[in-house]
Amino acid sequence: MTERNPSAHRRVPEEEPFERQAAAAGISVLAAIMLFITAAASILEGISAIAEDEFYVAGISYVYEFDATTWGWVHVVLGVIALVCSIGLMSGTAWARYAAVGIAALVIIANFLSVPYYPAWSILIIAMSVVVIWAVTAWHPPHGPSRI
């Protein structure tokens, strides 16, 4: 009888090239910076809606209509959470990767719903959030999160 040992036929994985490691680190830094910028923009958007209700004016009535102050608080809260996630990404924590994807998705939804109030700004923040999600999901650390 022959003995079956699956580990005897496994190839030892090669070391990942330095260029690939550097690209992964660059993508993670890009994601952290983009999330930081998106968070700052969301906070500023929220503060402007809270401080002055007449800054945002909806021309057409939509089904998902809210008061501008309500949208302001939603954007401020999402921006603060995104700011914390971006700091976590900069430090290389694992929880920040998952949280960044989740918060960027929520920012996309919130800005989609606030398109009637400020369409150009909302579309810009949606695009930045899509880039954040791409950058975070494209980075696959080899042995857990890397320290930046």
mmCIF file of C-alpha atoms in Angstrom:
data_model
loop_
_atom_site.group_PDB
_atom_site.id
_atom_site.type_symbol
_atom_site.label_atom_id
_atom_site.label_comp_id
_atom_site.label_asym_id
_atom_site.label_seq_id
_atom_site.Cartn_x
_atom_site.Cartn_y
_atom_site.Cartn_z
ATOM 1 C CA MET A 1 0.000 0.000 0.000
ATOM 2 C CA THR A 2 1.254 3.437 -0.813
ATOM 3 C CA GLU A 3 1.136 6.158 1.716
ATOM 4 C CA ARG A 4 -0.627 9.342 0.668
ATOM 5 C CA ASN A 5 0.942 12.470 2.005
ATOM 6 C CA PRO A 6 -0.534 15.561 0.381
ATOM 7 C CA SER A 7 1.977 17.850 2.024
ATOM 8 C CA ALA A 8 4.861 16.068 0.288
ATOM 9 C CA HIS A 9 3.668 17.299 -3.105
ATOM 10 C CA ARG A 10 2.952 20.878 -2.153
ATOM 11 C CA ARG A 11 5.174 23.547 -3.583
ATOM 12 C CA VAL A 12 6.655 26.053 -1.235
ATOM 13 C CA PRO A 13 5.246 29.463 -2.117
ATOM 14 C CA GLU A 14 7.759 31.910 -3.456
ATOM 15 C CA GLU A 15 8.445 35.169 -1.731
ATOM 16 C CA GLU A 16 6.345 37.989 -3.016
ATOM 17 C CA PRO A 17 8.397 40.461 -5.048
ATOM 18 C CA PHE A 18 9.215 43.799 -3.477
ATOM 19 C CA GLU A 19 7.355 45.662 -6.219
ATOM 20 C CA ARG A 20 4.126 43.875 -5.419
ATOM 21 C CA GLN A 21 4.505 44.592 -1.697
ATOM 22 C CA ALA A 22 5.179 48.251 -2.481
ATOM 23 C CA ALA A 23 2.124 48.444 -4.735
ATOM 24 C CA ALA A 24 -0.055 46.934 -2.015
ATOM 25 C CA ALA A 25 1.240 49.425 0.516
ATOM 26 C CA GLY A 26 0.686 52.264 -1.967
ATOM 27 C CA ILE A 27 -2.892 51.188 -2.571
ATOM 28 C CA SER A 28 -3.569 51.080 1.165
ATOM 29 C CA VAL A 29 -2.125 54.573 1.600
ATOM 30 C CA LEU A 30 -4.238 55.785 -1.346
ATOM 31 C CA ALA A 31 -7.355 54.316 0.266
ATOM 32 C CA ALA A 32 -6.590 55.953 3.607
ATOM 33 C CA ILE A 33 -5.950 59.353 2.040
ATOM 34 C CA MET A 34 -9.025 59.183 -0.197
ATOM 35 C CA LEU A 35 -11.197 58.145 2.746
ATOM 36 C CA PHE A 36 -9.742 60.998 4.810
ATOM 37 C CA ILE A 37 -10.566 63.497 2.040
ATOM 38 C CA THR A 38 -14.058 62.042 1.627
ATOM 39 C CA ALA A 39 -14.604 62.230 5.392
ATOM 40 C CA ALA A 40 -13.466 65.847 5.539
ATOM 41 C CA ALA A 41 -15.722 66.734 2.609
ATOM 42 C CA SER A 42 -18.696 65.000 4.239
ATOM 43 C CA ILE A 43 -18.102 66.831 7.502
ATOM 44 C CA LEU A 44 -17.879 70.180 5.713
ATOM 45 C CA GLU A 45 -20.991 69.353 3.695
ATOM 46 C CA GLY A 46 -22.855 68.502 6.872
ATOM 47 C CA ILE A 47 -21.710 71.609 8.726
ATOM 48 C CA SER A 48 -22.823 73.844 5.869
ATOM 49 C CA ALA A 49 -26.254 72.184 5.856
ATOM 50 C CA ILE A 50 -26.608 72.498 9.642
ATOM 51 C CA ALA A 51 -25.355 76.089 9.866
ATOM 52 C CA GLU A 52 -27.441 77.522 7.045
ATOM 53 C CA ASP A 53 -30.573 75.712 5.895
ATOM 54 C CA GLU A 54 -30.903 77.845 2.776
ATOM 55 C CA PHE A 55 -27.549 76.712 1.358
ATOM 56 C CA TYR A 56 -29.114 73.542 -0.055
ATOM 57 C CA VAL A 57 -32.239 74.034 -2.117
ATOM 58 C CA ALA A 58 -34.186 71.175 -3.661
ATOM 59 C CA GLY A 59 -35.793 72.193 -6.926
ATOM 60 C CA ILE A 60 -37.844 69.078 -7.625
ATOM 61 C CA SER A 61 -39.811 67.115 -5.045
ATOM 62 C CA TYR A 62 -38.490 63.601 -4.502
ATOM 63 C CA VAL A 63 -39.866 60.663 -2.589
ATOM 64 C CA TYR A 64 -36.930 60.624 -0.142
ATOM 65 C CA GLU A 65 -37.160 64.265 0.893
ATOM 66 C CA PHE A 66 -35.689 65.300 4.267
ATOM 67 C CA ASP A 67 -34.918 68.564 5.945
ATOM 68 C CA ALA A 68 -31.474 69.973 5.083
ATOM 69 C CA THR A 69 -30.539 69.961 8.780
ATOM 70 C CA THR A 70 -31.262 66.229 8.951
ATOM 71 C CA TRP A 71 -29.011 65.614 5.946
ATOM 72 C CA GLY A 72 -26.377 67.787 7.596
ATOM 73 C CA TRP A 73 -26.291 65.628 10.700
ATOM 74 C CA VAL A 74 -26.233 62.427 8.634
ATOM 75 C CA HIS A 75 -23.206 63.696 6.696
ATOM 76 C CA VAL A 76 -21.404 64.883 9.840
ATOM 77 C CA VAL A 77 -21.859 61.530 11.597
ATOM 78 C CA LEU A 78 -20.774 59.540 8.526
ATOM 79 C CA GLY A 79 -17.818 61.882 8.050
ATOM 80 C CA VAL A 80 -16.604 61.457 11.633
ATOM 81 C CA ILE A 81 -16.865 57.659 11.387
ATOM 82 C CA ALA A 82 -15.042 57.732 8.036
ATOM 83 C CA LEU A 83 -12.346 59.913 9.602
ATOM 84 C CA VAL A 84 -11.780 57.311 12.334
ATOM 85 C CA CYS A 85 -11.669 54.553 9.680
ATOM 86 C CA SER A 86 -9.108 56.475 7.623
ATOM 87 C CA ILE A 87 -6.862 56.862 10.662
ATOM 88 C CA GLY A 88 -7.247 53.114 11.264
ATOM 89 C CA LEU A 89 -6.276 52.428 7.639
ATOM 90 C CA MET A 90 -3.210 54.622 8.009
ATOM 91 C CA SER A 91 -2.126 52.602 11.024
ATOM 92 C CA GLY A 92 -2.758 49.320 9.188
ATOM 93 C CA THR A 93 -5.449 47.786 11.379
ATOM 94 C CA ALA A 94 -7.582 44.966 10.006
ATOM 95 C CA TRP A 95 -10.878 46.318 11.341
ATOM 96 C CA ALA A 96 -10.359 49.547 9.399
ATOM 97 C CA ARG A 97 -10.341 47.726 6.050
ATOM 98 C CA TYR A 98 -13.785 46.256 6.629
ATOM 99 C CA ALA A 99 -15.147 49.373 8.278
ATOM 100 C CA ALA A 100 -13.833 51.559 5.433
ATOM 101 C CA VAL A 101 -15.745 49.548 2.840
ATOM 102 C CA GLY A 102 -18.903 49.691 4.930
ATOM 103 C CA ILE A 103 -18.707 53.397 5.684
ATOM 104 C CA ALA A 104 -17.846 54.249 2.067
ATOM 105 C CA ALA A 105 -20.947 52.321 0.974
ATOM 106 C CA LEU A 106 -23.064 54.270 3.478
ATOM 107 C CA VAL A 107 -21.548 57.539 2.235
ATOM 108 C CA ILE A 108 -22.509 56.539 -1.314
ATOM 109 C CA ILE A 109 -26.106 55.890 -0.235
ATOM 110 C CA ALA A 110 -26.338 59.131 1.764
ATOM 111 C CA ASN A 111 -24.955 61.185 -1.115
ATOM 112 C CA PHE A 112 -27.233 59.461 -3.600
ATOM 113 C CA LEU A 113 -30.190 60.441 -1.445
ATOM 114 C CA SER A 114 -28.912 64.021 -1.160
ATOM 115 C CA VAL A 115 -28.473 64.480 -4.929
ATOM 116 C CA PRO A 116 -31.580 66.731 -5.107
ATOM 117 C CA TYR A 117 -29.943 69.198 -2.709
ATOM 118 C CA TYR A 118 -26.487 69.463 -4.281
ATOM 119 C CA PRO A 119 -26.064 67.228 -7.364
ATOM 120 C CA ALA A 120 -22.510 68.030 -8.468
ATOM 121 C CA TRP A 121 -21.032 67.694 -4.988
ATOM 122 C CA SER A 122 -22.937 64.474 -4.281
ATOM 123 C CA ILE A 123 -21.746 62.866 -7.515
ATOM 124 C CA LEU A 124 -18.138 63.861 -6.741
ATOM 125 C CA ILE A 125 -18.315 62.302 -3.257
ATOM 126 C CA ILE A 126 -19.939 59.161 -4.707
ATOM 127 C CA ALA A 127 -17.060 58.833 -7.190
ATOM 128 C CA MET A 128 -14.472 59.317 -4.428
ATOM 129 C CA SER A 129 -16.200 56.685 -2.289
ATOM 130 C CA VAL A 130 -16.122 54.211 -5.181
ATOM 131 C CA VAL A 131 -12.369 54.787 -5.491
ATOM 132 C CA VAL A 132 -11.993 54.174 -1.744
ATOM 133 C CA ILE A 133 -13.886 50.878 -1.968
ATOM 134 C CA TRP A 134 -11.777 49.805 -4.955
ATOM 135 C CA ALA A 135 -8.510 50.725 -3.253
ATOM 136 C CA VAL A 136 -9.365 48.967 0.002
ATOM 137 C CA THR A 137 -10.568 45.794 -1.684
ATOM 138 C CA ALA A 138 -7.687 45.682 -4.186
ATOM 139 C CA TRP A 139 -5.122 45.559 -1.389
ATOM 140 C CA HIS A 140 -4.510 42.041 -0.082
ATOM 141 C CA PRO A 141 -1.919 42.019 2.691
ATOM 142 C CA PRO A 142 0.157 38.818 2.574
ATOM 143 C CA HIS A 143 0.206 38.053 6.313
ATOM 144 C CA GLY A 144 -2.355 40.325 7.890
ATOM 145 C CA PRO A 145 -2.347 44.100 7.649
ATOM 146 C CA SER A 146 0.932 45.813 7.077
ATOM 147 C CA ARG A 147 2.131 48.661 9.220
ATOM 148 C CA ILE A 148 2.502 51.851 7.253
#
